[in-house]
N, CA and C of each residue as an Amber inpcrd file, in Angstrom:
protein
   558
 -79.9680000 -12.3750000 -16.9750000 -79.3720000 -11.4320000 -16.5210000
 -77.6700000 -11.3220000 -16.4420000 -77.4360000 -10.5810000 -16.9130000
 -75.8000000 -10.3570000 -17.2560000 -75.2830000  -9.1830000 -16.2850000
 -74.6700000  -9.7410000 -15.2260000 -74.0630000  -8.8900000 -14.3130000
 -72.7070000  -8.5960000 -14.3580000 -72.3510000  -7.4540000 -14.8130000
 -71.0250000  -7.1440000 -15.2910000 -70.2500000  -6.3920000 -14.1420000
 -70.2670000  -6.8050000 -13.0200000 -69.4850000  -6.7030000 -12.0420000
 -68.9310000  -7.7070000 -11.1470000 -67.1860000  -7.4970000 -10.9770000
 -66.6990000  -8.7170000 -10.4100000 -66.3450000  -8.3640000  -8.7800000
 -67.1260000  -7.2790000  -8.2340000 -66.7770000  -6.8960000  -7.0180000
 -67.6050000  -7.4110000  -5.8250000 -67.1150000  -8.0230000  -4.6510000
 -67.6170000  -8.4300000  -3.8490000 -67.4210000  -7.8560000  -2.4630000
 -68.6910000  -7.0710000  -2.0280000 -70.0800000  -7.2570000  -2.0420000
 -70.2220000  -6.2660000  -3.3450000 -71.3880000  -6.3480000  -3.9700000
 -71.7390000  -5.4880000  -5.3280000 -72.9320000  -5.0400000  -5.4170000
 -72.9900000  -3.2850000  -5.8310000 -74.6640000  -3.1230000  -5.6570000
 -74.8940000  -3.3940000  -7.0260000 -74.1120000  -3.6790000  -7.9540000
 -74.6790000  -4.0670000  -9.3430000 -75.3400000  -5.4980000  -9.1580000
 -74.8770000  -6.2930000  -8.3750000 -75.3400000  -7.6240000  -7.9620000
 -76.8100000  -7.5820000  -7.1780000 -76.5850000  -6.5200000  -6.0450000
 -77.7580000  -6.1900000  -5.2680000 -78.7570000  -5.7950000  -6.2020000
 -78.9120000  -4.9600000  -7.1830000 -79.5300000  -4.4240000  -8.3820000
 -80.3560000  -5.7560000  -8.7340000 -79.4900000  -6.8990000  -9.5010000
 -79.8010000  -7.7430000 -10.0880000 -80.7920000  -8.7830000  -9.1220000
 -80.2300000  -9.2850000  -8.0520000 -81.1610000  -9.7760000  -7.0710000
 -82.4350000  -8.9960000  -6.6240000 -82.4150000  -7.8980000  -6.5110000
 -83.7210000  -7.2350000  -6.5170000 -84.5120000  -7.3890000  -7.4730000
 -84.0910000  -7.2930000  -9.1260000 -85.0310000  -7.2700000 -10.0620000
 -85.3100000  -8.7780000 -10.2710000 -84.1950000  -9.9220000  -9.8870000
 -84.5220000 -10.9340000 -10.0770000 -85.6670000 -11.5060000  -9.1520000
 -85.8380000 -11.0620000  -7.9960000 -86.7680000 -11.2920000  -6.9550000
 -88.3690000 -11.1130000  -7.7320000 -88.2850000 -10.0470000  -8.1870000
 -89.6080000  -9.3140000  -8.6570000 -89.6500000 -10.3020000 -10.0120000
 -89.0550000 -10.9010000 -10.7010000 -89.1500000 -11.4650000 -11.7820000
 -89.5950000 -12.5090000 -11.2070000 -89.2170000 -13.5090000 -10.4260000
 -89.5910000 -14.8460000 -10.0920000 -91.2850000 -14.4250000  -9.2990000
 -91.4760000 -13.1860000  -8.7250000 -92.6730000 -12.9710000  -8.0970000
 -93.7400000 -12.6990000  -9.3470000 -93.0880000 -12.9020000 -10.4140000
 -94.1330000 -12.3570000 -11.6630000 -94.2380000 -13.7640000 -12.2920000
 -93.7530000 -14.6570000 -11.8460000 -94.0210000 -16.1360000 -12.2220000
 -92.9810000 -16.3840000 -13.3200000 -91.7860000 -15.5890000 -13.5760000
 -90.7360000 -16.1890000 -14.4840000 -89.5640000 -16.8630000 -13.8640000
 -88.6540000 -17.2640000 -14.3020000 -87.5570000 -18.0750000 -14.0040000
 -86.3490000 -17.0940000 -14.1350000 -85.9490000 -16.1600000 -13.4700000
 -84.6520000 -15.5270000 -13.6430000 -83.3650000 -16.1950000 -13.5390000
 -82.3440000 -15.6140000 -14.5160000 -81.1360000 -16.5850000 -14.4100000
 -80.0740000 -15.5220000 -14.6080000 -79.5060000 -15.4470000 -13.3810000
 -78.2460000 -14.5310000 -13.5460000 -76.8750000 -14.9980000 -13.3800000
 -76.2030000 -14.4300000 -14.7710000 -75.3380000 -14.9700000 -14.9300000
 -73.9600000 -13.9350000 -14.4530000 -73.2810000 -14.6090000 -13.4410000
 -72.3670000 -13.8430000 -12.4440000 -70.7600000 -14.1800000 -12.7770000
 -70.6070000 -13.4060000 -13.6210000 -69.1130000 -13.4310000 -13.9900000
 -68.1040000 -13.5260000 -12.8190000 -68.5220000 -13.4330000 -11.4360000
 -67.5530000 -13.3380000 -10.1050000 -67.3340000 -14.7870000 -10.0870000
 -68.2270000 -15.6660000 -10.2870000 -68.2540000 -17.1700000 -10.2820000
 -68.0160000 -18.1480000 -11.4630000 -68.2090000 -17.2500000 -12.7190000
 -68.1640000 -17.7910000 -13.7630000 -67.4300000 -16.9370000 -14.8420000
 -65.8540000 -16.6450000 -14.2230000 -65.1090000 -15.9240000 -15.1930000
 -65.0460000 -16.0250000 -16.8520000 -65.3620000 -15.0820000 -17.7800000
 -65.2360000 -15.6820000 -19.4010000 -63.8530000 -15.5650000 -19.6060000
 -63.6250000 -16.1630000 -20.6400000 -62.5590000 -15.7870000 -21.5740000
 -62.6220000 -14.4870000 -22.2140000 -61.4920000 -13.8920000 -22.8730000
 -61.6930000 -12.9300000 -23.6750000 -62.2660000 -13.4380000 -24.7290000
 -63.0640000 -12.1540000 -25.7130000 -63.6810000 -12.7290000 -26.8850000
 -62.4900000 -12.9870000 -28.2430000 -63.0290000 -14.1800000 -28.4690000
 -62.0960000 -14.4210000 -29.8560000 -62.9550000 -14.3150000 -31.1560000
 -62.5150000 -12.9870000 -31.9920000 -63.3720000 -13.1870000 -33.3010000
 -63.9000000 -14.3290000 -34.1830000 -62.6740000 -15.3170000 -34.0420000
 -63.0530000 -16.6350000 -34.7590000 -64.3500000 -16.9040000 -34.3770000
 -65.1060000 -17.1180000 -33.2520000 -66.1130000 -17.5590000 -32.7080000
 -67.3780000 -16.5370000 -33.1740000 -67.3180000 -15.6670000 -33.5370000
 -67.9780000 -14.2870000 -33.5180000 -69.3010000 -14.9630000 -33.9450000
 -69.4620000 -15.6440000 -35.2820000 -70.5110000 -16.0050000 -36.2140000
 -71.1450000 -17.1130000 -35.5950000 -70.5610000 -17.9040000 -34.8570000
 -71.0280000 -19.0810000 -34.2800000 -70.5690000 -19.4120000 -32.7260000
 -71.2200000 -18.4480000 -31.8880000 -70.7290000 -18.6320000 -30.5830000
 -70.9240000 -19.6370000 -29.8770000 -72.2660000 -20.1630000 -30.1610000
 -72.4620000 -21.5520000 -29.4890000 -71.4020000 -22.8270000 -29.6120000
 -70.8770000 -22.5480000 -30.8380000 -69.5850000 -23.4610000 -31.2050000
 -68.2800000 -23.0700000 -30.6140000 -67.9910000 -22.1950000 -29.5130000
 -66.9220000 -21.7810000 -29.0410000 -66.3170000 -22.7970000 -27.8930000
 -65.1490000 -23.2710000 -27.8050000 -64.8890000 -24.3780000 -27.1840000
 -64.8940000 -24.2610000 -25.4550000 -64.9770000 -22.8140000 -25.0660000
 -65.1200000 -22.8840000 -23.7170000 -66.5380000 -23.1380000 -23.2870000
 -66.8950000 -24.0290000 -22.0200000 -68.0380000 -24.4080000 -21.7660000
 -68.7650000 -23.0770000 -21.1700000 -67.9790000 -22.4500000 -20.4560000
 -68.5870000 -21.0900000 -19.9390000 -69.1160000 -20.2670000 -20.7190000
 -68.5090000 -20.3820000 -22.0760000 -69.0470000 -19.4360000 -23.0380000
 -70.3760000 -20.1430000 -23.7930000 -70.4300000 -21.3710000 -23.9140000
 -71.4450000 -22.0130000 -24.2870000 -72.8230000 -21.8910000 -23.2870000
 -72.5570000 -21.9470000 -21.9770000 -73.5060000 -21.6840000 -20.9020000
 -73.9250000 -20.3620000 -20.9090000 -73.2770000 -19.4540000 -21.1910000
 -73.7170000 -17.8190000 -21.4840000 -74.6870000 -18.1300000 -22.3630000
 -73.9100000 -18.3750000 -23.7190000 -75.0070000 -18.3320000 -25.0530000
 -76.0810000 -19.0590000 -24.8890000 -76.3120000 -20.3240000 -24.4280000
 -77.5840000 -21.4070000 -24.4360000 -78.4630000 -20.2240000 -23.4040000
 -77.9800000 -19.6870000 -22.3840000 -79.0420000 -19.0450000 -21.5680000
 -79.3200000 -17.8280000 -22.3670000 -78.7700000 -17.3750000 -23.0220000
 -79.1520000 -15.8810000 -23.9020000 -79.9760000 -16.5220000 -24.7800000
 -79.9420000 -17.5680000 -25.3990000 -80.7070000 -17.8970000 -26.7780000
 -82.1060000 -18.5940000 -26.1610000 -82.1240000 -19.0780000 -24.9420000
 -83.3610000 -19.0810000 -24.0930000 -84.3110000 -18.2140000 -23.6250000
 -83.3870000 -17.2170000 -23.4830000 -84.1940000 -15.9120000 -22.7600000
 -85.1520000 -15.3750000 -23.3510000 -86.6080000 -15.0770000 -22.7930000
 -87.5350000 -14.0160000 -23.3880000 -87.1980000 -12.8860000 -23.2530000
 -86.2560000 -12.5050000 -22.4520000 -85.5370000 -11.1280000 -22.2680000
 -84.3880000 -11.2080000 -21.5740000 -83.6540000 -10.1040000 -21.9340000
 -82.0170000  -9.8880000 -21.0780000 -82.0840000  -8.5350000 -20.5090000
 -81.3700000  -8.6760000 -19.0910000 -80.7150000  -7.7090000 -18.3650000
 -79.6860000  -7.5870000 -18.4290000 -78.9610000  -6.3010000 -18.8370000
 -77.4990000  -5.8810000 -18.5860000 -77.4340000  -5.0020000 -17.6440000
 -76.6310000  -5.2280000 -16.8790000 -76.2090000  -4.3950000 -15.5540000
 -75.0270000  -4.2980000 -15.0990000 -74.4780000  -2.9470000 -14.9570000
 -72.8490000  -2.4800000 -14.6700000 -72.8860000  -1.6060000 -14.0470000
 -71.6790000  -1.8970000 -13.3290000 -71.3600000  -0.4990000 -12.3320000
 -70.6920000   0.5940000 -13.6110000 -70.7580000   1.4790000 -13.0550000
 -69.8400000   2.9090000 -14.1220000 -68.7000000   2.8890000 -13.7470000
 -67.9880000   2.5670000 -14.8250000 -66.4220000   2.7670000 -14.8260000
 -66.0450000   3.6880000 -16.0900000 -65.4800000   4.9310000 -15.7210000
 -65.1230000   5.7350000 -16.6540000 -66.1690000   6.2020000 -17.5780000
 -67.3090000   6.6970000 -16.8690000 -68.4650000   7.2720000 -17.6510000
 -69.0550000   6.1620000 -18.7040000 -68.8940000   4.8210000 -18.1000000
 -69.4250000   3.7780000 -19.3130000 -69.7540000   2.8020000 -18.3960000
 -70.1950000   1.5020000 -18.9540000 -70.1490000   0.0030000 -18.5450000
 -68.5860000  -0.4440000 -18.6620000 -68.8600000  -1.6510000 -17.7380000
 -67.5000000  -2.3080000 -17.2560000 -67.2130000  -2.9580000 -18.8520000
 -65.9350000  -3.2330000 -18.5760000 -65.0440000  -4.1410000 -19.7410000
 -65.6890000  -5.5450000 -19.7050000 -65.9840000  -6.0150000 -18.4350000
 -66.1090000  -7.6910000 -18.2120000 -67.6690000  -7.5350000 -19.2700000
 -68.5070000  -6.5310000 -18.8730000 -69.7660000  -6.8020000 -19.6270000
 -69.6780000  -6.5760000 -21.0270000 -68.7460000  -5.9480000 -21.3610000
 -68.8120000  -5.6180000 -23.0340000 -68.1380000  -6.9240000 -23.6680000
 -67.2110000  -7.4120000 -22.5670000 -66.4740000  -8.8580000 -23.2380000
 -67.4390000  -9.8450000 -23.2720000 -68.4860000  -9.9640000 -22.5310000
 -69.6170000 -10.9570000 -22.5680000 -70.4670000 -10.9350000 -23.4340000
 -70.7570000  -9.7220000 -24.0090000 -71.6030000  -9.3980000 -25.1050000
 -70.7610000  -9.6380000 -26.6330000 -69.6430000  -9.4620000 -26.4780000
 -68.3620000  -9.6440000 -27.6710000 -68.5210000 -11.2630000 -27.7560000
 -68.6040000 -11.9910000 -26.8360000 -68.9410000 -13.4730000 -26.8760000
 -69.9900000 -14.0490000 -27.5370000 -70.9200000 -13.2520000 -27.7290000
 -72.3170000 -13.5040000 -28.2860000 -72.5560000 -12.9980000 -29.5440000
 -73.5770000 -13.1140000 -30.4460000 -74.0200000 -12.3920000 -31.4370000
 -75.2580000 -12.2200000 -31.7670000 -75.8140000 -11.4290000 -32.6540000
 -77.0510000 -11.0350000 -33.0730000 -78.5130000 -11.8890000 -32.5190000
 -78.2630000 -13.2520000 -32.9790000 -79.0870000 -14.3620000 -32.8460000
 -79.7320000 -14.4060000 -31.2440000 -78.6970000 -14.0730000 -30.5060000
 -79.1670000 -14.4190000 -28.8090000 -79.8470000 -12.9240000 -28.4550000
 -79.9020000 -11.6170000 -29.0310000 -80.4760000 -10.6660000 -28.9120000
 -81.6880000 -10.2730000 -29.7700000 -81.6770000 -10.6520000 -30.8530000
 -82.4250000 -10.2310000 -32.0100000 -83.7510000 -10.5050000 -31.4850000
 -84.4300000  -8.9460000 -31.5050000 -86.1090000  -9.0540000 -31.4030000
 -86.4570000  -9.4220000 -29.7370000 -85.4690000  -9.2320000 -28.8210000
 -85.8970000  -9.4160000 -27.6720000 -85.7450000  -8.2590000 -26.7590000
 -86.4860000  -7.9450000 -25.5660000 -86.5260000  -6.8280000 -25.0050000
 -85.2330000  -7.1740000 -23.7060000 -84.6230000  -5.8440000 -23.8420000
 -83.2600000  -5.7830000 -22.8640000 -83.7060000  -4.5030000 -22.2960000
 -83.4130000  -5.0550000 -20.8620000 -83.8320000  -4.0280000 -19.6560000
 -82.0660000  -3.3930000 -19.3500000 -82.0870000  -2.2030000 -19.1290000
 -80.4330000  -2.0290000 -19.0230000 -80.4240000  -1.4040000 -17.2510000
 -79.6230000  -1.4590000 -16.3980000 -79.1800000  -1.3060000 -15.2370000
 -77.8520000  -0.9440000 -14.9320000 -77.7280000   0.1780000 -14.2340000
 -76.4700000   0.7660000 -13.6000000 -76.2100000   1.3860000 -12.3000000
 -74.8210000   1.2070000 -11.9900000 -74.9060000   1.8150000 -10.3630000
 -73.3220000   2.6130000 -10.6600000 -73.7030000   3.8510000  -9.9520000
 -72.5320000   4.5990000  -9.9570000 -73.1960000   5.9700000  -9.5650000
 -71.9990000   6.8570000  -9.0910000 -72.0920000   8.2260000  -9.0460000
 -73.3750000   8.9020000  -9.2430000 -74.0440000   9.6080000  -8.5580000
 -75.2770000  10.5250000  -8.6860000 -76.0890000  10.1300000  -9.5800000
 -76.2620000   8.4230000  -9.7410000 -77.4340000   8.0400000 -10.6240000
 -77.2100000   8.4610000 -12.0330000 -76.0690000   8.7350000 -12.6540000
 -75.9740000   8.8230000 -13.7790000 -76.3790000   7.9740000 -15.2320000
 -76.9950000   8.0700000 -16.1370000 -77.4020000   7.4390000 -17.0120000
 -76.2780000   7.3530000 -18.3070000 -75.0880000   7.5810000 -18.1040000
 -73.9640000   7.3800000 -18.8700000 -73.9270000   5.9280000 -19.6180000
 -73.6200000   5.1930000 -18.3030000 -73.6820000   3.7770000 -18.6040000
 -74.6940000   3.0170000 -19.3750000 -75.8730000   3.2840000 -18.9800000
 -77.0590000   2.5350000 -19.5580000 -77.1750000   3.0720000 -21.1380000
 -76.7230000   4.4100000 -21.4390000 -76.8690000   4.8660000 -22.6910000
 -75.9560000   4.2760000 -23.8380000 -74.7880000   3.9460000 -23.0390000
 -73.7940000   3.3570000 -24.0240000 -74.4390000   1.9320000 -24.3030000
 -74.8750000   1.0580000 -23.2680000 -75.7810000  -0.1050000 -23.3660000
 -76.8780000  -0.1760000 -24.3980000 -77.7590000   1.1000000 -24.6710000
 -78.7590000   1.2360000 -25.2480000 -77.8730000   1.0370000 -26.8060000
 -76.8290000   1.5010000 -27.0110000 -76.3110000   1.6070000 -28.2900000
 -75.7330000   0.3580000 -28.4560000 -75.2960000  -0.6660000 -27.7820000
 -74.6500000  -1.9390000 -27.6780000 -75.8930000  -2.8700000 -28.1660000
 -77.3110000  -2.6120000 -27.3180000 -78.2330000  -3.4180000 -27.6750000
 -78.9440000  -3.2560000 -29.0970000 -79.0530000  -1.9470000 -29.7560000
 -79.6180000  -1.8470000 -30.9940000 -78.3170000  -2.3560000 -31.8800000
 -77.0880000  -2.5240000 -31.7130000 -76.3580000  -3.0500000 -32.6060000
 -76.6110000  -4.6610000 -32.4880000 -77.0300000  -5.2740000 -31.4820000
 -77.4200000  -6.6340000 -31.8550000 -78.7350000  -7.0710000 -31.8580000
 -79.6550000  -5.9810000 -32.3440000 -81.1270000  -6.0780000 -32.9270000
 -81.7410000  -6.3430000 -31.5110000 -81.5000000  -5.7890000 -30.4240000
 -82.1810000  -6.4120000 -29.1350000 -83.2080000  -4.6940000 -29.0670000
 -84.0860000  -4.9240000 -28.0450000 -85.0410000  -3.6680000 -27.9780000
 -84.7300000  -3.2100000 -26.7440000 -84.1610000  -2.1200000 -26.3070000
 -83.7760000  -1.6760000 -25.1810000 -85.1150000  -1.0110000 -24.6180000
 -85.9440000  -1.6070000 -23.5090000 -86.8210000  -1.0030000 -22.8570000
 -86.8930000   0.4360000 -22.3520000 -88.1320000   1.4040000 -22.1390000
 -87.9760000   2.6340000 -21.9590000 -87.4640000   2.9430000 -20.2940000
 -87.8420000   2.0520000 -19.6630000 -87.6330000   2.3220000 -18.1040000
 -85.9870000   1.6120000 -18.0050000 -85.2950000   2.3860000 -17.1300000
 -84.0480000   1.8500000 -16.8570000 -84.0010000   2.0630000 -15.5040000
 -82.9930000   1.6240000 -14.9310000 -82.4720000   1.4930000 -13.4180000
 -81.5150000   2.1290000 -13.1500000 -80.9330000   3.2030000 -12.6750000
 -79.7350000   3.6610000 -12.1240000 -79.6760000   4.0370000 -10.5980000
 -78.9420000   3.7080000 -10.1340000 -78.8120000   3.8290000  -8.3840000
 -77.4080000   4.4770000  -8.3670000 -77.5530000   4.5770000  -7.0230000
 -76.1480000   5.0580000  -6.3110000 -76.0760000   4.6220000  -4.8300000
 -74.9150000   4.6050000  -4.2650000 -74.7430000   3.9660000  -2.9990000
 -75.8350000   4.4910000  -1.8010000 -76.4430000   5.8940000  -1.8490000
 -77.6300000   6.1470000  -0.9900000 -78.9420000   5.4490000  -0.9240000
 -78.8840000   4.4550000  -2.2070000 -80.3020000   4.1250000  -2.3350000
 -80.3190000   2.4350000  -1.9260000 -79.2440000   1.8620000  -1.0420000
 -78.9030000   0.8350000  -0.5210000 -78.7600000   0.4640000   0.7090000
 -79.4210000  -0.7930000   1.2660000 -78.9670000  -1.0960000   2.9600000
 -78.1250000  -1.9820000   2.7110000 -77.0930000  -2.2850000   3.8210000
 -76.2650000  -3.2160000   3.7390000 -76.7750000  -4.4950000   4.0320000
 -76.4570000  -5.3870000   3.6500000 -76.9310000  -6.9680000   3.8880000
 -76.6140000  -7.3780000   5.0330000 -77.5490000  -8.1480000   5.6780000
 -77.2890000  -8.2760000   7.2460000 -75.8730000  -9.4790000   7.0460000
 -75.7810000 -10.0740000   6.2240000 -74.8750000 -11.2650000   5.7820000
 -73.4050000 -10.5140000   5.3230000 -73.2850000  -9.3230000   5.3130000
 -72.1430000  -8.9850000   4.4770000 -72.1120000  -8.9740000   2.9940000
 -73.0330000  -9.5000000   2.6700000 -72.9790000  -9.8370000   1.0170000
 -73.7180000  -8.5370000   0.1270000 -74.2710000  -8.6530000  -0.9550000
 -74.4610000  -7.7330000  -1.8280000 -75.3000000  -6.9090000  -0.9100000
 -75.2800000  -5.2110000  -1.0910000 -76.2430000  -4.6010000  -0.7640000
 -77.5600000  -4.5020000  -1.2600000 -78.7040000  -4.3520000  -0.3250000
 -80.0650000  -4.3780000  -0.7040000 -80.6610000  -3.1960000  -1.3370000
 -81.3250000  -3.1550000  -2.3300000 -81.9480000  -1.9010000  -2.8060000
 -83.1160000  -1.4460000  -1.9830000 -83.2560000  -0.5000000  -1.1500000
 -83.9270000  -0.2340000  -0.2900000 -84.7060000   1.2910000  -0.5610000
 -83.9790000   2.3440000  -1.1940000 -85.0420000   3.7580000  -1.4470000
 -86.2500000   3.4970000  -1.9730000 -87.3630000   4.2670000  -1.3730000
 -88.2520000   3.9430000  -2.0650000 -88.5530000   4.3750000  -3.4660000
 -87.8570000   5.0660000  -4.4020000 -87.9820000   5.5550000  -5.2960000
 -87.0860000   4.5070000  -6.5370000 -86.2060000   3.7620000  -5.7150000
 -85.6840000   3.0350000  -6.5880000 -86.3020000   1.6700000  -6.7160000
 -87.1540000   1.1990000  -5.6430000 -87.9590000  -0.0140000  -5.4170000
 -89.0460000   0.0910000  -6.4790000 -89.5660000   1.3220000  -6.5410000
 -90.6430000   1.7630000  -7.2780000 -90.1650000   1.8380000  -8.8790000
 -88.9490000   2.1530000  -9.1990000 -88.5570000   2.2250000 -10.2140000
 -88.4590000   0.6000000 -10.9240000 -87.8740000  -0.2570000  -9.9890000
 -87.5250000  -1.5780000 -10.5300000 -88.8030000  -2.1490000 -10.5250000
 -89.7010000  -1.9860000  -9.7760000 -90.9290000  -2.4220000 -10.2080000
 -91.9050000  -2.1210000 -11.5260000 -91.5250000  -0.8520000 -11.7970000
 -92.1050000  -0.5710000 -13.1840000 -91.1190000  -1.0600000 -14.5120000
 -89.8390000  -1.1160000 -13.8290000 -89.0330000  -2.1250000 -14.7050000
 -89.3340000  -3.5160000 -14.8570000 -89.4910000  -4.1290000 -14.2140000
 -90.1360000  -5.3090000 -14.3970000 -91.0980000  -5.4310000 -14.9270000
 -92.3190000  -4.8240000 -14.5730000 -93.6820000  -4.9220000 -15.4010000
 -93.3770000  -4.7100000 -17.0890000 -92.7110000  -3.5380000 -17.1320000
 -92.6470000  -3.2840000 -18.7030000 -91.6610000  -4.4880000 -19.3820000
 -90.7290000  -5.3710000 -18.6700000 -89.9830000  -5.9580000 -19.3220000
 -90.9600000  -7.2940000 -19.4130000 -91.5440000  -7.5970000 -18.3830000
 -92.4140000  -8.7070000 -18.9200000 -93.3950000  -8.4300000 -19.8370000
 -93.9130000  -7.2980000 -19.6980000 -94.8090000  -7.2800000 -20.8920000
 -94.1570000  -7.0230000 -22.3710000 -93.0000000  -6.5180000 -22.6790000
 -92.5250000  -6.5150000 -23.8720000 -91.6780000  -7.8270000 -24.0260000
 -91.5040000  -8.7100000 -23.2620000 -91.0240000 -10.1100000 -23.4500000
 -92.1170000 -10.8550000 -24.3030000 -93.5270000 -10.5890000 -23.8690000
 -94.7670000 -11.3420000 -24.7020000 -94.9510000 -10.7170000 -25.7940000
 -94.9500000  -9.3660000 -25.8230000 -95.1290000  -8.6780000 -27.3800000
 -93.9840000  -9.3050000 -28.1360000 -92.8210000  -9.0340000 -27.7490000
 -91.6930000  -9.6280000 -28.8840000 -91.5290000 -10.5290000 -29.0260000
 -92.0140000 -11.6900000 -28.1730000 -92.2000000 -13.2090000 -28.6760000
 -92.9010000 -13.2240000 -30.0010000 -93.9480000 -12.6180000 -29.8890000
 -94.9830000 -12.8350000 -31.0450000 -93.9910000 -12.1380000 -32.3330000
 -93.3250000 -11.0650000 -32.2140000 -92.5260000 -10.3410000 -33.0990000
 -91.5660000 -11.2890000 -33.7260000 -90.8540000 -11.9540000 -32.4610000
 -89.5350000 -13.2090000 -33.0840000 -90.1170000 -13.8870000 -33.9670000
 -91.4140000 -14.6330000 -33.7070000 -91.9620000 -16.0140000 -34.4330000
 -92.1220000 -15.0550000 -35.8600000 -92.6460000 -14.1180000 -35.8580000
 -92.9690000 -13.1890000 -37.4110000 -91.7670000 -13.0400000 -38.0010000
 -90.6730000 -12.6750000 -37.5400000 -89.5450000 -11.9270000 -37.9100000
 -88.4120000 -12.9310000 -38.1770000 -88.4310000 -13.9680000 -37.5050000
 -87.2000000 -15.1140000 -37.6400000 -87.4170000 -16.2000000 -38.1850000
């Protein structure tokens, strides 16, 4: 999971935590790449074709996590009707092999639960040969309750919880299906 928010506390990270908890309950081992704790350098086109050879250890960590993933989740706040620049930069540090024939779940947080950011992420996913799953998660502030410890808000609205449950079920099934496809196509 790549969380494209630097804010503390963050609704986007709250969504990631809620999805990660559900993935773990399904028997998977979710990894959240948190750019608040691991800031990434700006993408350098010199490493575009061989991102694993990038000299920065944070980039190597991101690429290795994406290579090992059976599925990827992209999560972003909505900035100017689209995803965050830090998320796009993270994608620009990787290449097609990290995404090819993998299911990609799309998540965004912003006003009025708009789908503008996830639609842009859907285009990015297609460009990386990933397969965006049909169910997407879009939230706004009304969908959360404050965290007791002052941390990331917790998804609480019934409709959002149901959507996250469906999202995780679809992502898990598609990861199993696409694993067969990757073996046949790569």
